[in-house]
mmCIF file of C-alpha atoms in Angstrom:
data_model
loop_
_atom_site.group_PDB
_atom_site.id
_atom_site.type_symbol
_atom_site.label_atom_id
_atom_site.label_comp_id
_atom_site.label_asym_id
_atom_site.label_seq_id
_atom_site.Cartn_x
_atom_site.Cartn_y
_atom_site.Cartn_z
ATOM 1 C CA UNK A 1 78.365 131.382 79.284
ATOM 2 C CA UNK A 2 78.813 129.979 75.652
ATOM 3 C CA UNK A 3 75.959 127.793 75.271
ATOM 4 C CA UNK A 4 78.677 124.817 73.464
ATOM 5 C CA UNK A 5 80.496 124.931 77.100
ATOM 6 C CA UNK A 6 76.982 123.939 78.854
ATOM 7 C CA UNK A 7 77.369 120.299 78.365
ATOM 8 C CA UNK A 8 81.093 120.353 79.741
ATOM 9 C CA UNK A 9 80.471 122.509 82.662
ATOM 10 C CA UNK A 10 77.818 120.261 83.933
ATOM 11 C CA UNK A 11 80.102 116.943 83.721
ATOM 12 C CA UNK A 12 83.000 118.945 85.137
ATOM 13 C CA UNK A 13 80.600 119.827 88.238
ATOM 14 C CA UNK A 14 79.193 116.265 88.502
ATOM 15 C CA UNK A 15 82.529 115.306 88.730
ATOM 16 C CA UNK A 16 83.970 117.803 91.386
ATOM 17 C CA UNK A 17 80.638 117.240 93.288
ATOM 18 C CA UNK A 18 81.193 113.238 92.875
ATOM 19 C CA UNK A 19 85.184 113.689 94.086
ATOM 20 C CA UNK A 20 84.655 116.017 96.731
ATOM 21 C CA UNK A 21 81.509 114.702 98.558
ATOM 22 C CA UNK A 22 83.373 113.569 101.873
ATOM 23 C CA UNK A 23 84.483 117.100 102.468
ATOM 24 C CA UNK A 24 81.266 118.745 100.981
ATOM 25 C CA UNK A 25 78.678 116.772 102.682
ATOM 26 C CA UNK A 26 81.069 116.311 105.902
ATOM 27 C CA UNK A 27 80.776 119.656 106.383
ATOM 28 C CA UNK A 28 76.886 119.433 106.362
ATOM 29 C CA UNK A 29 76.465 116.005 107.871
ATOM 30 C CA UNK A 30 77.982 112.926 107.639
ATOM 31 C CA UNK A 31 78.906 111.645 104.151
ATOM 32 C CA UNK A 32 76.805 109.266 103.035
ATOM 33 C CA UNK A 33 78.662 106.411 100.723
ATOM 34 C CA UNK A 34 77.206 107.424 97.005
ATOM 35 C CA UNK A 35 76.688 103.608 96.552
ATOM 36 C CA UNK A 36 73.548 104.505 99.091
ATOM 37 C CA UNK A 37 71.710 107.273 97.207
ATOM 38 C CA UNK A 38 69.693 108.037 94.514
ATOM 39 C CA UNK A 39 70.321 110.249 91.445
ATOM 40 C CA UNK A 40 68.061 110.922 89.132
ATOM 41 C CA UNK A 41 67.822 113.027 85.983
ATOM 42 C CA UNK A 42 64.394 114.813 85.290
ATOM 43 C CA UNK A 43 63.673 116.389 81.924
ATOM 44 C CA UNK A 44 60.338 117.956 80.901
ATOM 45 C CA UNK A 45 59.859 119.384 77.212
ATOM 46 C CA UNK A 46 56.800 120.394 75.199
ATOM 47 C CA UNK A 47 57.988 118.721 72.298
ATOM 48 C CA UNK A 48 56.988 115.596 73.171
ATOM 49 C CA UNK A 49 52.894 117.103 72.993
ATOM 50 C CA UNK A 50 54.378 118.608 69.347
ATOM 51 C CA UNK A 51 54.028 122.186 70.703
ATOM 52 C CA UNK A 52 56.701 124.904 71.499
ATOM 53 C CA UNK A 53 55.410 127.596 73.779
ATOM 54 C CA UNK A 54 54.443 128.355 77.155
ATOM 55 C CA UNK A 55 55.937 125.505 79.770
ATOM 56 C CA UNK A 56 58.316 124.501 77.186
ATOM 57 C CA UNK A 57 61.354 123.004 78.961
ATOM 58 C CA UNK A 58 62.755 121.579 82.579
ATOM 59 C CA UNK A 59 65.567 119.633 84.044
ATOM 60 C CA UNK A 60 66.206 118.717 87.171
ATOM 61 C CA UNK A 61 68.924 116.996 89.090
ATOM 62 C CA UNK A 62 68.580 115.121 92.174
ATOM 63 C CA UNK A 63 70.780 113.340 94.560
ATOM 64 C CA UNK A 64 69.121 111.830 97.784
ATOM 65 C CA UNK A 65 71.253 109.805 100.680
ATOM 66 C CA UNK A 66 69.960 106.821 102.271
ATOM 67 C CA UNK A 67 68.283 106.441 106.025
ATOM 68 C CA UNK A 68 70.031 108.653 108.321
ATOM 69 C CA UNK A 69 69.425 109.459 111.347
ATOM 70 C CA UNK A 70 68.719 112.919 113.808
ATOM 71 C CA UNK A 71 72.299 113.084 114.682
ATOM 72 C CA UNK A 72 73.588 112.582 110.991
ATOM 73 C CA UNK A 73 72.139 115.448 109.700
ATOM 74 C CA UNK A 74 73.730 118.831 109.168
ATOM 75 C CA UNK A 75 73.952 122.809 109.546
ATOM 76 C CA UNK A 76 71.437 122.469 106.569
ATOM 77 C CA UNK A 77 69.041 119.632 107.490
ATOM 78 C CA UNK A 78 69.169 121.200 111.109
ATOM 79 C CA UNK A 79 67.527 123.970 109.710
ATOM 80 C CA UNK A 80 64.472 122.458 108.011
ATOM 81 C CA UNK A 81 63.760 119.812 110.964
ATOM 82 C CA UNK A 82 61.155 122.050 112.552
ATOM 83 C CA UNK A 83 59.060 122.336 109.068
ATOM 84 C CA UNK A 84 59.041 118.643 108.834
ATOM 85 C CA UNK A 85 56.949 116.879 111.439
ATOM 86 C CA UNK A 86 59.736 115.423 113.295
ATOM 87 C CA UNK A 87 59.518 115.243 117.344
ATOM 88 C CA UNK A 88 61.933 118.099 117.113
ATOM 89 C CA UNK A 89 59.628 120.218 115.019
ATOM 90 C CA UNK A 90 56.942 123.943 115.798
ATOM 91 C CA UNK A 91 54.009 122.099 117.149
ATOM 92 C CA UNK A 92 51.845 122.793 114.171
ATOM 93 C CA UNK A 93 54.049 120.744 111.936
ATOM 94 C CA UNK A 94 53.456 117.596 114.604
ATOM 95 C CA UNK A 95 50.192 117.647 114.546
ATOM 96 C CA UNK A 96 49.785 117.975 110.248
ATOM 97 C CA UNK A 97 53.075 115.293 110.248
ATOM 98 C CA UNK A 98 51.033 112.134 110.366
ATOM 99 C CA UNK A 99 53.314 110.228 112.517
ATOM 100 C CA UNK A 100 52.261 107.415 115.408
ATOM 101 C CA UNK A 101 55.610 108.585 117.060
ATOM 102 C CA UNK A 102 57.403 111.246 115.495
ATOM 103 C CA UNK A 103 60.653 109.858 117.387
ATOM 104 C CA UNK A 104 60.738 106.789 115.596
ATOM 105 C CA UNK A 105 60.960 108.631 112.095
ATOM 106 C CA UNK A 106 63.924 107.859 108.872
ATOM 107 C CA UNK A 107 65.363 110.787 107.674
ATOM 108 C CA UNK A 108 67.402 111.545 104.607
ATOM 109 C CA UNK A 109 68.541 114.204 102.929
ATOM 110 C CA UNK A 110 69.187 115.475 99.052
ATOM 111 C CA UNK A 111 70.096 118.507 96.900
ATOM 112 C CA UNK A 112 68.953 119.538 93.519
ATOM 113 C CA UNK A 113 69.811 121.769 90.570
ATOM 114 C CA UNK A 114 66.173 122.527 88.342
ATOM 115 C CA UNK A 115 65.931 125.035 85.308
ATOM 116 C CA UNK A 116 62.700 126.169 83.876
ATOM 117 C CA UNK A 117 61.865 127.459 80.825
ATOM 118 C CA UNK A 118 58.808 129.373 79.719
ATOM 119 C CA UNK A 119 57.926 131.015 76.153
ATOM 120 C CA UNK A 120 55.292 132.296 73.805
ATOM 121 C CA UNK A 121 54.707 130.534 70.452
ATOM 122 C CA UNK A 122 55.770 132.999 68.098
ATOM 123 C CA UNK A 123 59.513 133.058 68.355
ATOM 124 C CA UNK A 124 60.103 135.423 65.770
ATOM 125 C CA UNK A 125 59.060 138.302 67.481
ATOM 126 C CA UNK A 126 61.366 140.842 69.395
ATOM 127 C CA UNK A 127 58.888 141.723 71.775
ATOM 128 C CA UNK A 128 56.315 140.075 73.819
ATOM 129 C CA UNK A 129 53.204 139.348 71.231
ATOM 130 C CA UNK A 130 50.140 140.027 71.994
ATOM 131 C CA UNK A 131 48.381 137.724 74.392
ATOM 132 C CA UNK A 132 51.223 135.107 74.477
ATOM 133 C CA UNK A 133 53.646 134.578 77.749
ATOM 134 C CA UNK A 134 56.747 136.449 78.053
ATOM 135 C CA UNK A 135 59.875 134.920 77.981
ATOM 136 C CA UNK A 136 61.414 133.733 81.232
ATOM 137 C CA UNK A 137 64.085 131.209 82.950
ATOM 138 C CA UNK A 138 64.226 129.867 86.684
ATOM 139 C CA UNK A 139 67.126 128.430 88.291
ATOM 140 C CA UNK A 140 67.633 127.058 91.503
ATOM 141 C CA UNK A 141 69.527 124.995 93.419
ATOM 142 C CA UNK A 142 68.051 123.145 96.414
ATOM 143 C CA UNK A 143 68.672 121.856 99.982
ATOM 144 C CA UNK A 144 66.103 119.261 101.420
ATOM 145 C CA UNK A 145 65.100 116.900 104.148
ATOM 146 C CA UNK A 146 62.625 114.034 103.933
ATOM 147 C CA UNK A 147 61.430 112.404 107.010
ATOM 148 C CA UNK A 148 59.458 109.025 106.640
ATOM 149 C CA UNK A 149 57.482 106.246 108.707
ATOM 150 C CA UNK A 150 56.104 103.081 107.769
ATOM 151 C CA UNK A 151 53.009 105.220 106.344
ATOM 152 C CA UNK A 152 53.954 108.742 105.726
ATOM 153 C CA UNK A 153 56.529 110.811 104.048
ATOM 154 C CA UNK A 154 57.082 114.564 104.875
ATOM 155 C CA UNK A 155 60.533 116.651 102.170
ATOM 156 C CA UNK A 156 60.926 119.724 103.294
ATOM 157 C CA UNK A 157 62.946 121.464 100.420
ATOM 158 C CA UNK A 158 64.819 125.330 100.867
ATOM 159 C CA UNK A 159 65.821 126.289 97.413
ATOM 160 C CA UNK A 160 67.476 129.504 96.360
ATOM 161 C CA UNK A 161 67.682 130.469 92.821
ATOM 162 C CA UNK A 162 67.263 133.438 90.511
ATOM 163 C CA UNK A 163 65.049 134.642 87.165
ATOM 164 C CA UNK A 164 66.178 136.536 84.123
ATOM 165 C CA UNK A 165 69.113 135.780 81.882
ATOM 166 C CA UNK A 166 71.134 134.503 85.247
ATOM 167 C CA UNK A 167 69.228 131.579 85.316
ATOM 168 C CA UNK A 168 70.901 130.686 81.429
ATOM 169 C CA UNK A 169 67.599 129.446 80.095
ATOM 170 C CA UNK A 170 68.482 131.691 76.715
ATOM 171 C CA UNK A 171 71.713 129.893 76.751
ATOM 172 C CA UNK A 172 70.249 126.520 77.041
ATOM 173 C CA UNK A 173 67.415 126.881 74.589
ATOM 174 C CA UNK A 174 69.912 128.140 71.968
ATOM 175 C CA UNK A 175 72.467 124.961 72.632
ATOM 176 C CA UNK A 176 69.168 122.724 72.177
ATOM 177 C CA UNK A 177 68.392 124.629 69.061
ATOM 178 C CA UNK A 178 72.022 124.559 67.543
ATOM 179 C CA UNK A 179 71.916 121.174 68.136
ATOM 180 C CA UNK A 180 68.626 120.485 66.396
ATOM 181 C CA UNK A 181 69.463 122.614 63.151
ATOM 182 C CA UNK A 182 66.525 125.164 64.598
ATOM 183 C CA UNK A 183 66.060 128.843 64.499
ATOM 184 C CA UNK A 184 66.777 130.398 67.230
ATOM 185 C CA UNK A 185 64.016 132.358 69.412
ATOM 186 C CA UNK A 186 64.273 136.701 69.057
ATOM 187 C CA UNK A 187 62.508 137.659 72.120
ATOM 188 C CA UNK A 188 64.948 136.793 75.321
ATOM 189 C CA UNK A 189 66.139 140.464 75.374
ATOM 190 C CA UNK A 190 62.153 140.702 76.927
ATOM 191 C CA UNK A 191 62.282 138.216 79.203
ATOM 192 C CA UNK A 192 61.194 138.515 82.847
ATOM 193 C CA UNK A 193 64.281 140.570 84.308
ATOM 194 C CA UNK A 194 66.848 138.890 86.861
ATOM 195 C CA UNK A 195 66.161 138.566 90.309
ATOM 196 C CA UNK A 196 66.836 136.332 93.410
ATOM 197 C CA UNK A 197 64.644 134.278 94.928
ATOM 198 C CA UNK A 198 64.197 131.858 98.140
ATOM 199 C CA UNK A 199 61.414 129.226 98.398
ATOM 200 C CA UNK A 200 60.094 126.867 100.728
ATOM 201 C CA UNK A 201 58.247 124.032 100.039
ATOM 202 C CA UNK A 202 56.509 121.600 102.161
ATOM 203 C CA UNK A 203 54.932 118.027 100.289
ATOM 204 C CA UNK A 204 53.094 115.655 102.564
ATOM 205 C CA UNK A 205 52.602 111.918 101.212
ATOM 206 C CA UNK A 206 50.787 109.149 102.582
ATOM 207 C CA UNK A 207 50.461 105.618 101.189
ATOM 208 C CA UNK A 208 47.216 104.888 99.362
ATOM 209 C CA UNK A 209 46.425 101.622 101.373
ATOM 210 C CA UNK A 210 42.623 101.592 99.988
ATOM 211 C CA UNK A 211 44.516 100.625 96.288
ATOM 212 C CA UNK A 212 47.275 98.489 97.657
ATOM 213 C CA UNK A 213 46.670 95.160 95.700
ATOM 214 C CA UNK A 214 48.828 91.984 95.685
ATOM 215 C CA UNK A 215 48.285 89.100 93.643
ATOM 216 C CA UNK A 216 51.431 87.547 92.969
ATOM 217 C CA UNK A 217 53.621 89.149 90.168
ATOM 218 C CA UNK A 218 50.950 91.694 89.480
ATOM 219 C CA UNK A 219 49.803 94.884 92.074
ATOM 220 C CA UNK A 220 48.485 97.855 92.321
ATOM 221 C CA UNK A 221 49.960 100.765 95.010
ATOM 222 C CA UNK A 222 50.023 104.551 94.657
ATOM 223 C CA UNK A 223 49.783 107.220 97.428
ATOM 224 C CA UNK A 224 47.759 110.994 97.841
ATOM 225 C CA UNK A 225 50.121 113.758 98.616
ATOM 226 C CA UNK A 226 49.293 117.451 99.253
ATOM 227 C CA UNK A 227 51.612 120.605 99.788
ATOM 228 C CA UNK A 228 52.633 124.279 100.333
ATOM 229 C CA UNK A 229 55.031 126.438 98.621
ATOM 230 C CA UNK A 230 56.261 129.772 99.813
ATOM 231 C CA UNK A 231 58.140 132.227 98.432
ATOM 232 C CA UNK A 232 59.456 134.612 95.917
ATOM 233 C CA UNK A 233 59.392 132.635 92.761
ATOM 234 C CA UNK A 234 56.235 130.640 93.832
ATOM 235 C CA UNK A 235 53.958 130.562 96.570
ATOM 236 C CA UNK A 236 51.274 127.513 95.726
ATOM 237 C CA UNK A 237 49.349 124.960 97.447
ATOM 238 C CA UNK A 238 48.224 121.612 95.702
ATOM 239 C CA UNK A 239 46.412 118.603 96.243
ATOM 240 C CA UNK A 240 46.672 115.131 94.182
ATOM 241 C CA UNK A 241 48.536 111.563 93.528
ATOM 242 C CA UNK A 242 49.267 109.121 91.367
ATOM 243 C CA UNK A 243 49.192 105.161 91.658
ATOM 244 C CA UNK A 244 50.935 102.469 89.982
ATOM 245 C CA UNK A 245 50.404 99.055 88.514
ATOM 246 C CA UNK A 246 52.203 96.501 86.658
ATOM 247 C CA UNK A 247 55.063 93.651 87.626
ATOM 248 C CA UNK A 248 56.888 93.744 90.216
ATOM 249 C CA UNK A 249 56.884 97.115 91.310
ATOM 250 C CA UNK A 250 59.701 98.742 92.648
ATOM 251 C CA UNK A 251 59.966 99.214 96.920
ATOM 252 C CA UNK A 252 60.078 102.712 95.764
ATOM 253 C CA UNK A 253 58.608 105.688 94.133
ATOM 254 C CA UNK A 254 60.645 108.755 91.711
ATOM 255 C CA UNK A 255 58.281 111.773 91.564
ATOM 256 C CA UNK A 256 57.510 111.076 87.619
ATOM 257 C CA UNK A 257 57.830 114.751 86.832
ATOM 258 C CA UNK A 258 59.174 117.620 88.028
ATOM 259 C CA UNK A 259 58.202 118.795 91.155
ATOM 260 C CA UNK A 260 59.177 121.462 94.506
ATOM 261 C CA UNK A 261 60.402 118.309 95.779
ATOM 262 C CA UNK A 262 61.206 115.979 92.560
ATOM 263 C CA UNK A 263 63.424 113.251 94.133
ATOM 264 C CA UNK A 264 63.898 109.089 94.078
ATOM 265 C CA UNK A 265 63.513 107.004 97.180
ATOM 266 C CA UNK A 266 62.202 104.218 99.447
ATOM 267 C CA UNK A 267 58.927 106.609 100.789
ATOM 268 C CA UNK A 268 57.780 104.616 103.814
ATOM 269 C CA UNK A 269 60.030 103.152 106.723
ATOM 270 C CA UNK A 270 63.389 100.990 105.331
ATOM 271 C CA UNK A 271 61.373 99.275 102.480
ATOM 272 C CA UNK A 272 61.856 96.285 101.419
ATOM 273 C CA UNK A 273 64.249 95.341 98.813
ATOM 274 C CA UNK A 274 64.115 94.812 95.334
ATOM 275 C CA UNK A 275 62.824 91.958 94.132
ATOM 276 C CA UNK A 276 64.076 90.019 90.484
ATOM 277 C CA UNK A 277 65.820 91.812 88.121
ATOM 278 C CA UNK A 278 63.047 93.909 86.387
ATOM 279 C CA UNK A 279 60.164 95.827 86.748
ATOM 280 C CA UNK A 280 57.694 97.066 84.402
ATOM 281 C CA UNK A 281 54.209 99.128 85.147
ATOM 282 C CA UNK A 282 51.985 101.991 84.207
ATOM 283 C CA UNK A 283 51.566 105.054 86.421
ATOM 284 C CA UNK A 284 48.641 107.842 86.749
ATOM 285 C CA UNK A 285 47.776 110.518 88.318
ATOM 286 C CA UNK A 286 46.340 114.159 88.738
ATOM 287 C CA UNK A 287 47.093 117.537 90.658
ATOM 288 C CA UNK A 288 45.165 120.652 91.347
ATOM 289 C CA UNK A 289 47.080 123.363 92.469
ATOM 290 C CA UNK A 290 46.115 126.964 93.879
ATOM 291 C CA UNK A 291 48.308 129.586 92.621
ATOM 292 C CA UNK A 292 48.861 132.910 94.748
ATOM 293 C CA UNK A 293 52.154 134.253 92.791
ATOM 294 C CA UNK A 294 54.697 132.425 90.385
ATOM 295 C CA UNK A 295 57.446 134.935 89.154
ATOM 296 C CA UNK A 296 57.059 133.687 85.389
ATOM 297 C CA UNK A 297 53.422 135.059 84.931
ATOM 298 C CA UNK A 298 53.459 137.712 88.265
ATOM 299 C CA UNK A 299 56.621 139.181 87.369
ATOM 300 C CA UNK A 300 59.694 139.357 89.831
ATOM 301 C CA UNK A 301 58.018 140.500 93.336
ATOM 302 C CA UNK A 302 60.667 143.264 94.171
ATOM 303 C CA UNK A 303 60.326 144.618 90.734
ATOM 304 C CA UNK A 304 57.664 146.926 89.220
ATOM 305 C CA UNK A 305 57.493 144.825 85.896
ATOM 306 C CA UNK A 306 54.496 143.920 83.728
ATOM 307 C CA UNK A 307 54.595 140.610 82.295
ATOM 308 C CA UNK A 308 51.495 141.664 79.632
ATOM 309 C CA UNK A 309 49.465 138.795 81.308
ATOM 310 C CA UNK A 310 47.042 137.526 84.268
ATOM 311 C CA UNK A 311 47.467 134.641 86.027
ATOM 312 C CA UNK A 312 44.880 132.062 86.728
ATOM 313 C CA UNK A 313 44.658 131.542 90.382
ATOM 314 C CA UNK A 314 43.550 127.146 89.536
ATOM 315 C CA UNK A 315 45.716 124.983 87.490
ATOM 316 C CA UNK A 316 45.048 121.358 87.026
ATOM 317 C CA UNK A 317 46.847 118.618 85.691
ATOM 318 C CA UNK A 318 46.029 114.992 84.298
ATOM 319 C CA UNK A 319 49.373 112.876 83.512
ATOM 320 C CA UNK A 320 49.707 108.682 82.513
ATOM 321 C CA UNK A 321 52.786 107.206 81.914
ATOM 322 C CA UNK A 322 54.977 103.805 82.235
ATOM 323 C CA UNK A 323 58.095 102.613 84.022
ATOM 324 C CA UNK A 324 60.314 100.343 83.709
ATOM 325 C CA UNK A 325 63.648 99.230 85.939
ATOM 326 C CA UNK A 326 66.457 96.927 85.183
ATOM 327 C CA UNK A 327 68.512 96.044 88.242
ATOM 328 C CA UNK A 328 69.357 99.421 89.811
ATOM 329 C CA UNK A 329 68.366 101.364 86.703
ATOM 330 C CA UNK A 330 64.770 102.839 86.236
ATOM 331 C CA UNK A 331 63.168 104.569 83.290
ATOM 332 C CA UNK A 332 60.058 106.491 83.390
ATOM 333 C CA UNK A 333 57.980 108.445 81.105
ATOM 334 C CA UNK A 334 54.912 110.358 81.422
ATOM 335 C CA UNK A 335 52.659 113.234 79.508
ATOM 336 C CA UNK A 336 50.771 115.830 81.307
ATOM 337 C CA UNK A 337 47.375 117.805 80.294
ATOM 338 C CA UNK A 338 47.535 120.958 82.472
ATOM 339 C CA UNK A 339 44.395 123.560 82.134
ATOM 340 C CA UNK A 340 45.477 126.922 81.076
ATOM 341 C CA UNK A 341 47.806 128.693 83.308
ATOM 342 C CA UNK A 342 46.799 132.212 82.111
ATOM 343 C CA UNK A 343 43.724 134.102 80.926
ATOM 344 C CA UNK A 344 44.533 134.900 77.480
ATOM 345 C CA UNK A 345 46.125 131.322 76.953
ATOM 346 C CA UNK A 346 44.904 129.772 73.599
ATOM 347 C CA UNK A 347 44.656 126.077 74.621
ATOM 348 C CA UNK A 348 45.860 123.764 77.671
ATOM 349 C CA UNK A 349 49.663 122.566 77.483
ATOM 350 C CA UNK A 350 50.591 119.394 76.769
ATOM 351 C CA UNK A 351 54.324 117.903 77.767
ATOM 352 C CA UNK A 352 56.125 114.731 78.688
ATOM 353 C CA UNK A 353 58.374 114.287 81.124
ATOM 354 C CA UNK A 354 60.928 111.603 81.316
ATOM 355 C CA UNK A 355 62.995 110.533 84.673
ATOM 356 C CA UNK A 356 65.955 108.414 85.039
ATOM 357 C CA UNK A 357 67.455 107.360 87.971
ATOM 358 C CA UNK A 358 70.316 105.560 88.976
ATOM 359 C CA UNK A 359 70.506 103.481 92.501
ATOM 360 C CA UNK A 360 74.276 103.444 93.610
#
């Protein structure tokens, strides 16, 4: 794809997405109105840390739909009930969902579209150098269900996606780089090579009632989460949070970066509503993750392909940020410190990521 088309062919399939919904979703549930979801835009670049190399770009979009419930949901959300903790779900799921009665649970559910980027600091170079990361791109689009209480929020996300140059992250980088008057990058002819892959992921999050503080305009909430990805371009587990304070805070949380399951909503039971017409707050927060195989640093798994690296098996992360909403509009930015992600890694990266979302 001509990288100057990018920009059209992603309004064009907003658009055909946003005009055909009733017989897209119909067929995999009933149609939500869009006035009752969320969309929200993620973007993640290392530029914001003054640095271009390793994690160095991500967008997401996601669209959630508002409570449903078990008889709503489609071929798709049918599917992941069982992983989520439902009453409906393998028994081992019950008993890690955290729900008083998993029949009186909210569902909704959302799809996604994420690209990742990944490359080594010197750009010059035709070939991987020495002791940098190799090239590679990631996209995927995703199918997911969330299931909620008063307390306790279980996504389930299925996402299917490929590496190499099918995932356009060569095409991207070098629309971003026309655009910026900057030299394009050499080495994508070495990137990791294409392949498809298919990913679970399962993110458990409970609200942090030991923080929840209330003293008239100003409080304090946040929540611990904890997941498990499997599959062919990741399999992960992590453990963290990250807690908000400010005025008048929100009834609801976006994932401030991007994430397995990156999406905007009211986390626990209906939620109240919102409250005046802005918002403004802080946000922090920290992740450790266990790392078993990722497709960037591994290589693709079907493939006998060596990416010139090793993979460190702990990665943690440290991010702080702000918010702020007007009326059905939020803005959010955040910057991440994440320990090094491979042995031979010069420093820990350092990126922000900014999310907006839109409440129809």
């Amino acid at each position: 794809m001509n990288p100057k088309h990018l920009p059209f062919a992603a309004l064009a399939s907003v658009f055909l997405i946003h005009s055909s919904h009733a017989n897209v979703l119909g067929a995999l549930g009933e149609p939500p109105p869009w006035q009752d979801g969320y969309l929200t835009l993620y973007l993640d670049n290392d530029v914001f840390g003054g640095e271009d190399k390793d994690y160095s770009n991500g967008v997401r979009l996601s669209w959630i739909s508002d409570d449903r419930t078990a008889e709503q949901l489609g071929l798709v959300q049918r599917f992941l009930r069982p992983f989520s903790g439902a009453s409906e779900s393998y028994g081992v799921f019950q008993k890690i969902s955290g729900f008083e009665d998993p029949s009186k649970v909210h569902y909704n559910f959302g799809f996604s579209l994420t690209q990742l980027m990944f490359t080594p600091e010197d750009k010059e170079s035709y070939t991987q150098p020495p002791g940098q990361r190799r090239y590679a791109g990631w996209l995927g689009l995703g199918f997911s269900l969330h299931v909620k209480d008063d307390s306790v929020l279980n996504s389930v996300e299925f996402t299917v996606g490929t590496t190499g140059s099918h995932s356009l992250a060569e095409d991207t980088q070098d629309f971003i780089h026309d655009l910026m008057d900057v030299e394009k990058a050499n080495g994508w002819d070495d990137q990791v090579p294409n392949e498809v892959t298919a990913d679970i992921s399962f993110v458990q999050k409970r609200r942090a009632d030991f923080i929840n503080i209330h003293r008239g305009w100003f409080r304090v909430d946040g929540l611990t989460e904890w997941g498990v990805r499997l599959g062919t371009f990741r399999t992960e587990a992590h453990l963290g949070g990250f807690f908000r304070a400010g005025y008048n805070l929100p009834p609801d949380f976006s994932d401030p970066r991007i994430s397995s399951t990156a999406y905007s909503h009211r986390y626990f039971g209906g939620g109240s509503d919102y409250t005046g017409n802005w918002s403004i707050y802080s946000l922090f927060g920290a992740t450790v993750r266990g790392v078993a195989f990722d497709a960037t640093l591994d290589g693709p798994m079907f493939r006998d392909f060596d990416t010139g690296i090793d993979r460190e098996p702990l990665v943690a992360d440290v991010f702080c940020g702000f918010g702020i909403r007007y009326k059905r509009v939020e803005f959010s930015y955040v910057h991440t410190w994440r320990t090094e992600e491979y042995k031979d890694q010069a420093e820990p990266t350092n990126f922000g990521s900014v999310a907006m979302r839109v409440r129809f």
